[in-house]
Short mmCIF file of C-alpha atoms and ligand atoms in Angstrom, two decimals:
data_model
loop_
_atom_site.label_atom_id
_atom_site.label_comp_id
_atom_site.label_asym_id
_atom_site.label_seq_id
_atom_site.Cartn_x
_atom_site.Cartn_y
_atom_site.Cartn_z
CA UNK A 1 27.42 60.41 1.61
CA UNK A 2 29.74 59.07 4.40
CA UNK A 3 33.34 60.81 5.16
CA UNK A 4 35.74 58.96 3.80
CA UNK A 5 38.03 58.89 6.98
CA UNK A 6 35.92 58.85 9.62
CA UNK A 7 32.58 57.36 7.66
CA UNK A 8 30.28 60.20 9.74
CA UNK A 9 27.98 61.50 7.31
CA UNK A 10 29.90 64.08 4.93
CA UNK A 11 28.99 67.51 4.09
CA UNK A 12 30.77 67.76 1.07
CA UNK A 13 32.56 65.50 -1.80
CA UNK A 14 36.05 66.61 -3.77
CA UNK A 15 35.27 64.72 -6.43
CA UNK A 16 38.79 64.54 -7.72
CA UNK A 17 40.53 63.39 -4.65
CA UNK A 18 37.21 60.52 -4.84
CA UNK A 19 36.25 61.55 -1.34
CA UNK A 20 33.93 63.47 0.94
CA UNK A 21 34.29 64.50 4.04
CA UNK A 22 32.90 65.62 7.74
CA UNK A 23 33.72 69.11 8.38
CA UNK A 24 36.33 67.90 10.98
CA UNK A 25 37.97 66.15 8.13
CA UNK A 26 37.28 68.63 5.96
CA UNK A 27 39.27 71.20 7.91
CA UNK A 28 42.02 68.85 8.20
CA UNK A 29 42.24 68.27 4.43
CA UNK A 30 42.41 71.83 3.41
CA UNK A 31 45.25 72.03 6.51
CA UNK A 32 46.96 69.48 4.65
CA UNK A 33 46.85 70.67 1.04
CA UNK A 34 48.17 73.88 2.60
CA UNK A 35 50.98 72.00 4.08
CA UNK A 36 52.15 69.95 1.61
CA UNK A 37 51.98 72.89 -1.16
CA UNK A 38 54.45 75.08 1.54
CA UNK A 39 56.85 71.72 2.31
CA UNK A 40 56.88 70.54 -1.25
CA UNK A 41 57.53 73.83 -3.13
CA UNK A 42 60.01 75.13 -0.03
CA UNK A 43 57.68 78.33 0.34
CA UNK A 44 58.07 79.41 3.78
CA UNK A 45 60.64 78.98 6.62
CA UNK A 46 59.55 78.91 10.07
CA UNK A 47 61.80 82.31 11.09
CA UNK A 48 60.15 84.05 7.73
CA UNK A 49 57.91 87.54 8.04
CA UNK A 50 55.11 86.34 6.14
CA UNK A 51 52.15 88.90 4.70
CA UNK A 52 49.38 87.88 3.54
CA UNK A 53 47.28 89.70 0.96
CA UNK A 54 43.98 90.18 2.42
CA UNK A 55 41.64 91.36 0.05
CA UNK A 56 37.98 91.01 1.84
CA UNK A 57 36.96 87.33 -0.22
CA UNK A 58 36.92 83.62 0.45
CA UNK A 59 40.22 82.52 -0.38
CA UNK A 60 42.70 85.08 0.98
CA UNK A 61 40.62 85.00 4.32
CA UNK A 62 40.86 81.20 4.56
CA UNK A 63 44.42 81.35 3.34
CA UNK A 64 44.73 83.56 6.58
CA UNK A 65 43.13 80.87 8.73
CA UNK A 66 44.72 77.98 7.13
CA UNK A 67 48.23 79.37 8.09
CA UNK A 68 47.20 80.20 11.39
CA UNK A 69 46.25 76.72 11.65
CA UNK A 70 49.83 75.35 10.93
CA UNK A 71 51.38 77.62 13.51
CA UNK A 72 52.14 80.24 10.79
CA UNK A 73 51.38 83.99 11.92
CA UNK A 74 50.56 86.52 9.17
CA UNK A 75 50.10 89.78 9.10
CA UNK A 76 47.28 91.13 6.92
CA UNK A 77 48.01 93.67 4.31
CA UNK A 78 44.72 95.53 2.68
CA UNK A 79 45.00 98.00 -0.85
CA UNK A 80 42.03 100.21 -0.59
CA UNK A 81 41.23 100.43 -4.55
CA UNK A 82 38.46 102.20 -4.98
CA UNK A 83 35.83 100.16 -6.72
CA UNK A 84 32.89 101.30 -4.99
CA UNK A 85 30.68 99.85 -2.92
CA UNK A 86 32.50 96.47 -3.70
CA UNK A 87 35.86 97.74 -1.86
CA UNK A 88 34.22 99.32 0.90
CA UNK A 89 32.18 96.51 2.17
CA UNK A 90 35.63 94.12 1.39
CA UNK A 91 37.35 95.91 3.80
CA UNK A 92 35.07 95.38 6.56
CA UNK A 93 35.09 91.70 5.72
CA UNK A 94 38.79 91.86 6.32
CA UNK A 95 38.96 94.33 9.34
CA UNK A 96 36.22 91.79 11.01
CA UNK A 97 38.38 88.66 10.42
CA UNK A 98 41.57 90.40 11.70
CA UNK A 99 39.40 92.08 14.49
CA UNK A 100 37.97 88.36 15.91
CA UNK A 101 41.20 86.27 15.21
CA UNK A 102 43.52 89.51 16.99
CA UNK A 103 45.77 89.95 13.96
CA UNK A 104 47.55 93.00 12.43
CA UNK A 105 46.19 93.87 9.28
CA UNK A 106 47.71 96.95 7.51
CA UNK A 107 46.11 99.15 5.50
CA UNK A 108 46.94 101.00 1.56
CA UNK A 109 44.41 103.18 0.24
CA UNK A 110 44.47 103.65 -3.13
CA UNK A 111 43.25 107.07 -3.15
CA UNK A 112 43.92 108.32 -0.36
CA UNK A 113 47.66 107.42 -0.34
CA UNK A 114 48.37 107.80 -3.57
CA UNK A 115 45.99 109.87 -5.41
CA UNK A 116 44.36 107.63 -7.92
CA UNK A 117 41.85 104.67 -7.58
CA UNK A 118 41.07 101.68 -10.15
CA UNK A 119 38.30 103.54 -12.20
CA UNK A 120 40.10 105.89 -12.30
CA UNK A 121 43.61 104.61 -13.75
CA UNK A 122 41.45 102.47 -16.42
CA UNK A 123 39.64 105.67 -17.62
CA UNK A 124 42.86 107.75 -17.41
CA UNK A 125 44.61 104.66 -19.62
CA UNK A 126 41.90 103.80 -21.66
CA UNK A 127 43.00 100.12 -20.81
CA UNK A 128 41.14 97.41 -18.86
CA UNK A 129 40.77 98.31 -15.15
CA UNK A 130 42.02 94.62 -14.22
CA UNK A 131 45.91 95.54 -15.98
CA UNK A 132 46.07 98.36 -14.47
CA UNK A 133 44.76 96.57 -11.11
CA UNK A 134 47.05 93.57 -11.03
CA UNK A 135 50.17 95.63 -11.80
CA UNK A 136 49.31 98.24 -8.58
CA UNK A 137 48.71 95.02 -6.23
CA UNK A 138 52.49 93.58 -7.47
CA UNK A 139 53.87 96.85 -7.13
CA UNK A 140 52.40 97.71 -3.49
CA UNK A 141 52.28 94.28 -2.04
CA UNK A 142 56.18 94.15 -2.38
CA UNK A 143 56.66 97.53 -2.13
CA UNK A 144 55.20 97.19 1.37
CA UNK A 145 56.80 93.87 2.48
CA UNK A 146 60.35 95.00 1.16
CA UNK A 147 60.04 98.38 3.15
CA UNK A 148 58.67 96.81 6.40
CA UNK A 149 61.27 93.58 6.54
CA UNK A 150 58.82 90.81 5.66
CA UNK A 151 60.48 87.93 3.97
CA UNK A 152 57.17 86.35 1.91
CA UNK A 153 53.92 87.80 0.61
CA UNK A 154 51.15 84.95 0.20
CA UNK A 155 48.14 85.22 -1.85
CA UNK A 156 45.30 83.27 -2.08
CA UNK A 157 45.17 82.46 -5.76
CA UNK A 158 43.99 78.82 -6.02
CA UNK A 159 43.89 75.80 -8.22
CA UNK A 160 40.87 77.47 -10.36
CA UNK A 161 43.22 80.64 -10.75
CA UNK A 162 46.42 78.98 -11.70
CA UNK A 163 44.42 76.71 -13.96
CA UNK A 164 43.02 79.56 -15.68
CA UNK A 165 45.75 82.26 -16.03
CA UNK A 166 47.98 79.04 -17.27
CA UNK A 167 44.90 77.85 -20.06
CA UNK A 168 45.30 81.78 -21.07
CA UNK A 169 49.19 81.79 -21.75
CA UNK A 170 49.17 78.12 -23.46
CA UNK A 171 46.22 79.39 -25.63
CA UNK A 172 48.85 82.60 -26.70
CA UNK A 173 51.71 80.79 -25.92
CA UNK A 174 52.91 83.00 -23.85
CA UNK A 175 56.47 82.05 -22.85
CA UNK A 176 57.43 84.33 -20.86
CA UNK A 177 54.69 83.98 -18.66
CA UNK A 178 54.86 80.56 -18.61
CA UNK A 179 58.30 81.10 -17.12
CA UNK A 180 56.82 82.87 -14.52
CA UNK A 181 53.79 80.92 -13.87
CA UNK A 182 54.66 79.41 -10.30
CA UNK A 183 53.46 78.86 -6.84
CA UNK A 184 57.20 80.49 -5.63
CA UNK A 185 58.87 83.18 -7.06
CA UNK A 186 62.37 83.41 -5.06
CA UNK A 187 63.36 86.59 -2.70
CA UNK A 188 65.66 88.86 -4.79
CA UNK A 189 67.39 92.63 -4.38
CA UNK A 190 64.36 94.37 -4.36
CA UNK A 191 61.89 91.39 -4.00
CA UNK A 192 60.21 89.67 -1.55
CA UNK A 193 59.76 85.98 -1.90
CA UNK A 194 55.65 85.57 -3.37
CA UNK A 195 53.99 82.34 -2.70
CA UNK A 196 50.54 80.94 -3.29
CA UNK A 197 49.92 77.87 -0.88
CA UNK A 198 46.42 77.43 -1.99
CA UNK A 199 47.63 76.26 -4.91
CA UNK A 200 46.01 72.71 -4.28
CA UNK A 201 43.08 73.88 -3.28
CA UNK A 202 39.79 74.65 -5.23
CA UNK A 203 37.33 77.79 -5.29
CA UNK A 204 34.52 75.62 -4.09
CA UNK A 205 36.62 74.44 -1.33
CA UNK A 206 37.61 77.79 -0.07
CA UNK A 207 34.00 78.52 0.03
CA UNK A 208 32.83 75.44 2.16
CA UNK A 209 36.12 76.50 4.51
CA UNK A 210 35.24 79.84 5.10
CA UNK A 211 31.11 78.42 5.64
CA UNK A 212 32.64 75.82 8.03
CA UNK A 213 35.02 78.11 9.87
CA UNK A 214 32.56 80.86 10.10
CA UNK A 215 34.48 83.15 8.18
CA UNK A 216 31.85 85.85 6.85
CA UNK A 217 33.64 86.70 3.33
CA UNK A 218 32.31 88.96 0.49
CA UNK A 219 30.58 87.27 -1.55
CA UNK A 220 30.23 89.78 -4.66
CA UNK A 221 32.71 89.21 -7.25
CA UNK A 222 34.77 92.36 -8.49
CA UNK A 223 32.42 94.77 -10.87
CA UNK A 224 35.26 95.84 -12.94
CA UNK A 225 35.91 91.98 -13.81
CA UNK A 226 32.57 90.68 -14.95
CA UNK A 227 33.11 89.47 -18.64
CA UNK A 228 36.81 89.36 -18.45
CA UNK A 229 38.51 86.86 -20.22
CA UNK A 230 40.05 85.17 -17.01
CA UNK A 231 36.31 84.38 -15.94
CA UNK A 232 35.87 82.74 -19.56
CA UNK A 233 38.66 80.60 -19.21
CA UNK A 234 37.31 79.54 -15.50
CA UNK A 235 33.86 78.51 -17.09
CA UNK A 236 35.28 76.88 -20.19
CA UNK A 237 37.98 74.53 -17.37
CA UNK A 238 34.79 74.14 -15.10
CA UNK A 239 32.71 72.40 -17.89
CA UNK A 240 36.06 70.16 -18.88
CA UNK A 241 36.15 69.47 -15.00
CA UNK A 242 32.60 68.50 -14.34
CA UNK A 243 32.95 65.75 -17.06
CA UNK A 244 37.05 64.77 -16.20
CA UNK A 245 37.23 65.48 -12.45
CA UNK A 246 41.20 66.11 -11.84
CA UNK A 247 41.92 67.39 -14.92
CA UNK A 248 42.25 70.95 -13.78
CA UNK A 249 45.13 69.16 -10.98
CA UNK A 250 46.53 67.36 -13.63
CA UNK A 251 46.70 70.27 -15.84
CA UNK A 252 48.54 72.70 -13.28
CA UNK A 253 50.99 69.85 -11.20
CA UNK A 254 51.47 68.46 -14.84
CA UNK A 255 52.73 71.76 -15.76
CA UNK A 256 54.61 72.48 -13.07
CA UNK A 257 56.39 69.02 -12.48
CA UNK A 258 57.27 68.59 -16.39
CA UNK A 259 56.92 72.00 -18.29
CA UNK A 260 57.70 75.04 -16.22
CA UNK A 261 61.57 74.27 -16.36
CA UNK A 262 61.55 74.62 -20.13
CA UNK A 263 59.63 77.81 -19.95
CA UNK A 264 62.15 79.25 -16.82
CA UNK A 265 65.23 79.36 -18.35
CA UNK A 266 64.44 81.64 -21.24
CA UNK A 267 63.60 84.23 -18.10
CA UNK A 268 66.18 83.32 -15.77
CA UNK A 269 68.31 86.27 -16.61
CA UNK A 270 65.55 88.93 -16.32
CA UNK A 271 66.02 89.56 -12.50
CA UNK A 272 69.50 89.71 -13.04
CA UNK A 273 69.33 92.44 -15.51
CA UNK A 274 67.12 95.07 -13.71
CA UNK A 275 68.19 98.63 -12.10
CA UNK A 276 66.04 101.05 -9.48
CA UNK A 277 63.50 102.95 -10.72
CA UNK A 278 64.68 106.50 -11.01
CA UNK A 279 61.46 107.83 -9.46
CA UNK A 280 60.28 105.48 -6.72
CA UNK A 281 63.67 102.21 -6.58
CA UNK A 282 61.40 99.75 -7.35
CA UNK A 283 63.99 97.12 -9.59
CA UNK A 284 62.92 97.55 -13.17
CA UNK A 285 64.47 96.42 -16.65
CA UNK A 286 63.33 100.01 -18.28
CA UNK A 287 64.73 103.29 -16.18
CA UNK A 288 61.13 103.81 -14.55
CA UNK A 289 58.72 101.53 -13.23
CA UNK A 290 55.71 100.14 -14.96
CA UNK A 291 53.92 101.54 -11.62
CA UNK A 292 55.52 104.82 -12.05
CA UNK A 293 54.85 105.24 -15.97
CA UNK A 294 51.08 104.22 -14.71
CA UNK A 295 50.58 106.99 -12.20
CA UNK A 296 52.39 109.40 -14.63
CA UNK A 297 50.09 108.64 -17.31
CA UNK A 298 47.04 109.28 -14.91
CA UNK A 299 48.46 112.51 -13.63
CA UNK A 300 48.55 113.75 -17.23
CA UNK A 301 45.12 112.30 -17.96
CA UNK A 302 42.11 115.47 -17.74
CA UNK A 303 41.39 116.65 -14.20
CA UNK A 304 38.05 114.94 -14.19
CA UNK A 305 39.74 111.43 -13.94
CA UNK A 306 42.08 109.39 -12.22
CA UNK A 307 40.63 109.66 -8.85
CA UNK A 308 36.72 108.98 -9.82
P1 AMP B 401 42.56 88.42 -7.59
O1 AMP B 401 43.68 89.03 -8.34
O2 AMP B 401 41.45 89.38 -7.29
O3 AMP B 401 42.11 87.10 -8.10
O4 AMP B 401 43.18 88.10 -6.15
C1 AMP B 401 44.21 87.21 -5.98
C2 AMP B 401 44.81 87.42 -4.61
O5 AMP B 401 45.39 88.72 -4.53
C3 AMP B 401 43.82 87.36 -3.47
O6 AMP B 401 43.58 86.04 -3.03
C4 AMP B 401 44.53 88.17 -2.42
O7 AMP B 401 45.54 87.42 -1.78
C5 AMP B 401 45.20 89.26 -3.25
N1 AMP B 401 44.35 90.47 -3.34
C6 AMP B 401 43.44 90.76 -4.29
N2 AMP B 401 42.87 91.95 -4.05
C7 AMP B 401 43.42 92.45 -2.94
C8 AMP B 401 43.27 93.64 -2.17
N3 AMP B 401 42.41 94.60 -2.53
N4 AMP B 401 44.02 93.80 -1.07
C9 AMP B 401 44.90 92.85 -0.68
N5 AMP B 401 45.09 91.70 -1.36
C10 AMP B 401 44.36 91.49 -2.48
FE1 FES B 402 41.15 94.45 -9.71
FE2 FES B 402 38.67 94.07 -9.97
S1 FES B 402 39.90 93.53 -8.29
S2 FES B 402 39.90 95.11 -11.35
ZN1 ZN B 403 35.23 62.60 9.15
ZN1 ZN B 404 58.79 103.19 -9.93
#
């Protein structure tokens, strides 16, 4: 297998871009992925604060490196949540990378900062620990960029991600997620601008950068996820992909280029309509917060959970 710029031998293939490349190259083509997600979908400015959500794995740690490598510094912002052994060896992943590279990478523990951890909110809720999960890392990753003046948050969902969480809401035909399914959701009162620029890029490419960069990453997928139905999805697109290579691109640009419009202006007006949260002035449509009515409900829970 020869790279196809340079025709060294290759170290790995992208089978729907037809080509394989050197790790030089292959460096440069996650670089330019990166670059033409941020140019083409106007994600970030070069005066813009930009956080990125470190959480310990492969593609929030390369999504780190990747900006670093088109002149964009990041800070780093950690949530601590309590899973275990799985969060506390993520965190070291994350500390090490922002340790060697000299970055800033802040800190929220779950538990220690605000009195409940992931476990515990799912057995306090009787609901599956990855809701309650998703809606604390919205909450706190804005929370924390409004309150300390950065302009984006970036997260390192990829191609395999967006392909997946948009299979689920076309399967349910969920509109009003499919109005919000986007690599950019604008800055509003109360909002920070959220971006994903690896939206071009694959899982098994964020692996092979973090191998070629020497990233150490954890490797261990989240315990409190195994047998969701996100991870079903992912299988059932990697088995369509292995015999259609691209059609996990041309599922999520395809959406994105000719459907998301249709879906976006039935929720246009929802930012529009939204007020402070009477307990913590996070903008929400219902009085208080879904983050605050989550934390309420594991306050009320018996004494023996919500921090376990
Ligand atoms: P996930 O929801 O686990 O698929 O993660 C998607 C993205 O959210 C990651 O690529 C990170 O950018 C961010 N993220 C997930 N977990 C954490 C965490 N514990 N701390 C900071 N960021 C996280
Ligand atoms: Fe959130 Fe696993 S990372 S439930
Ligand atoms: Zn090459
Ligand atoms: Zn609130």
């Amino acid at each position: 297998m020869k790279c196809t710029v340079c025709r060294g031998p290759a170290v790995i293939d992208v089978r729907r871009h037809n080509s394989a490349f050197c790790p030089d190259h292959f460096v440069k083509h996650c670089q330019d992925q990166v670059r033409k997600a941020i140019h083409e979908h106007h994600m970030i400015e070069p005066a813009d604060r930009v956080l990125v959500a470190v959480s310990g794995g492969k593609d929030s740690l390369a999504l780190w490196d990747l900006l670093a490598g088109l002149d964009v510094t990041a800070d780093g912002l950690y949530l601590g949540l309590g899973i275990g052994d799985y969060s506390d060896e993520s965190v070291q992943h994350a500390r090490a990378y922002a340790r060697a590279h000299d970055r800033a990478l802040h800190e929220v523990d779950l538990g220690a900062d605000l009195g409940f951890t992931i476990p515990g909110a799912a057995e306090a809720t009787h609901r599956s620990p990855c809701g309650a999960c998703g809606l604390s890392k919205r909450h706190l990753f804005n929370r924390f960029a409004v309150d300390r003046g950065y302009d984006v948050v970036a997260t390192g969902h990829n191609l395999d991600d967006e392909a997946a969480v948009l299979l689920g809401n076309v399967l349910r035909w969920d509109v009003g997620y499919l109005g919000r399914q986007h690599p950019v959701l604008p800055a509003s009162e109360g909002f920070a601008r959220k971006v994903k620029p690896l939206v071009r890029l694959g899982e098994r490419e964020m692996a092979a950068y973090c191998v070629m960069r020497g990233i150490d990453y954890q490797v261990e997928e989240c315990p409190m996820a195994v047998g969701n139905r996100h991870l079903g999805y992912k299988e059932a697109l990697n088995a369509i992909e292995d015999r259609s290579p691209g059609t996990k691109a041309a599922f999520v640009y395809g959406f994105l280029e000719r459907g998301h419009h249709r879906f976006a202006e039935d929720v246009a007006s929802e930012r529009s309509d939204l007020a402070p949260c009477t307990s913590c002035g996070a903008p929400t449509p219902d009085g208080v917060c879904a983050f605050c009515k989550l934390r309420d409900r594991i306050e009320r829970a018996p004494s023996d959970q919500g921090t376990s």
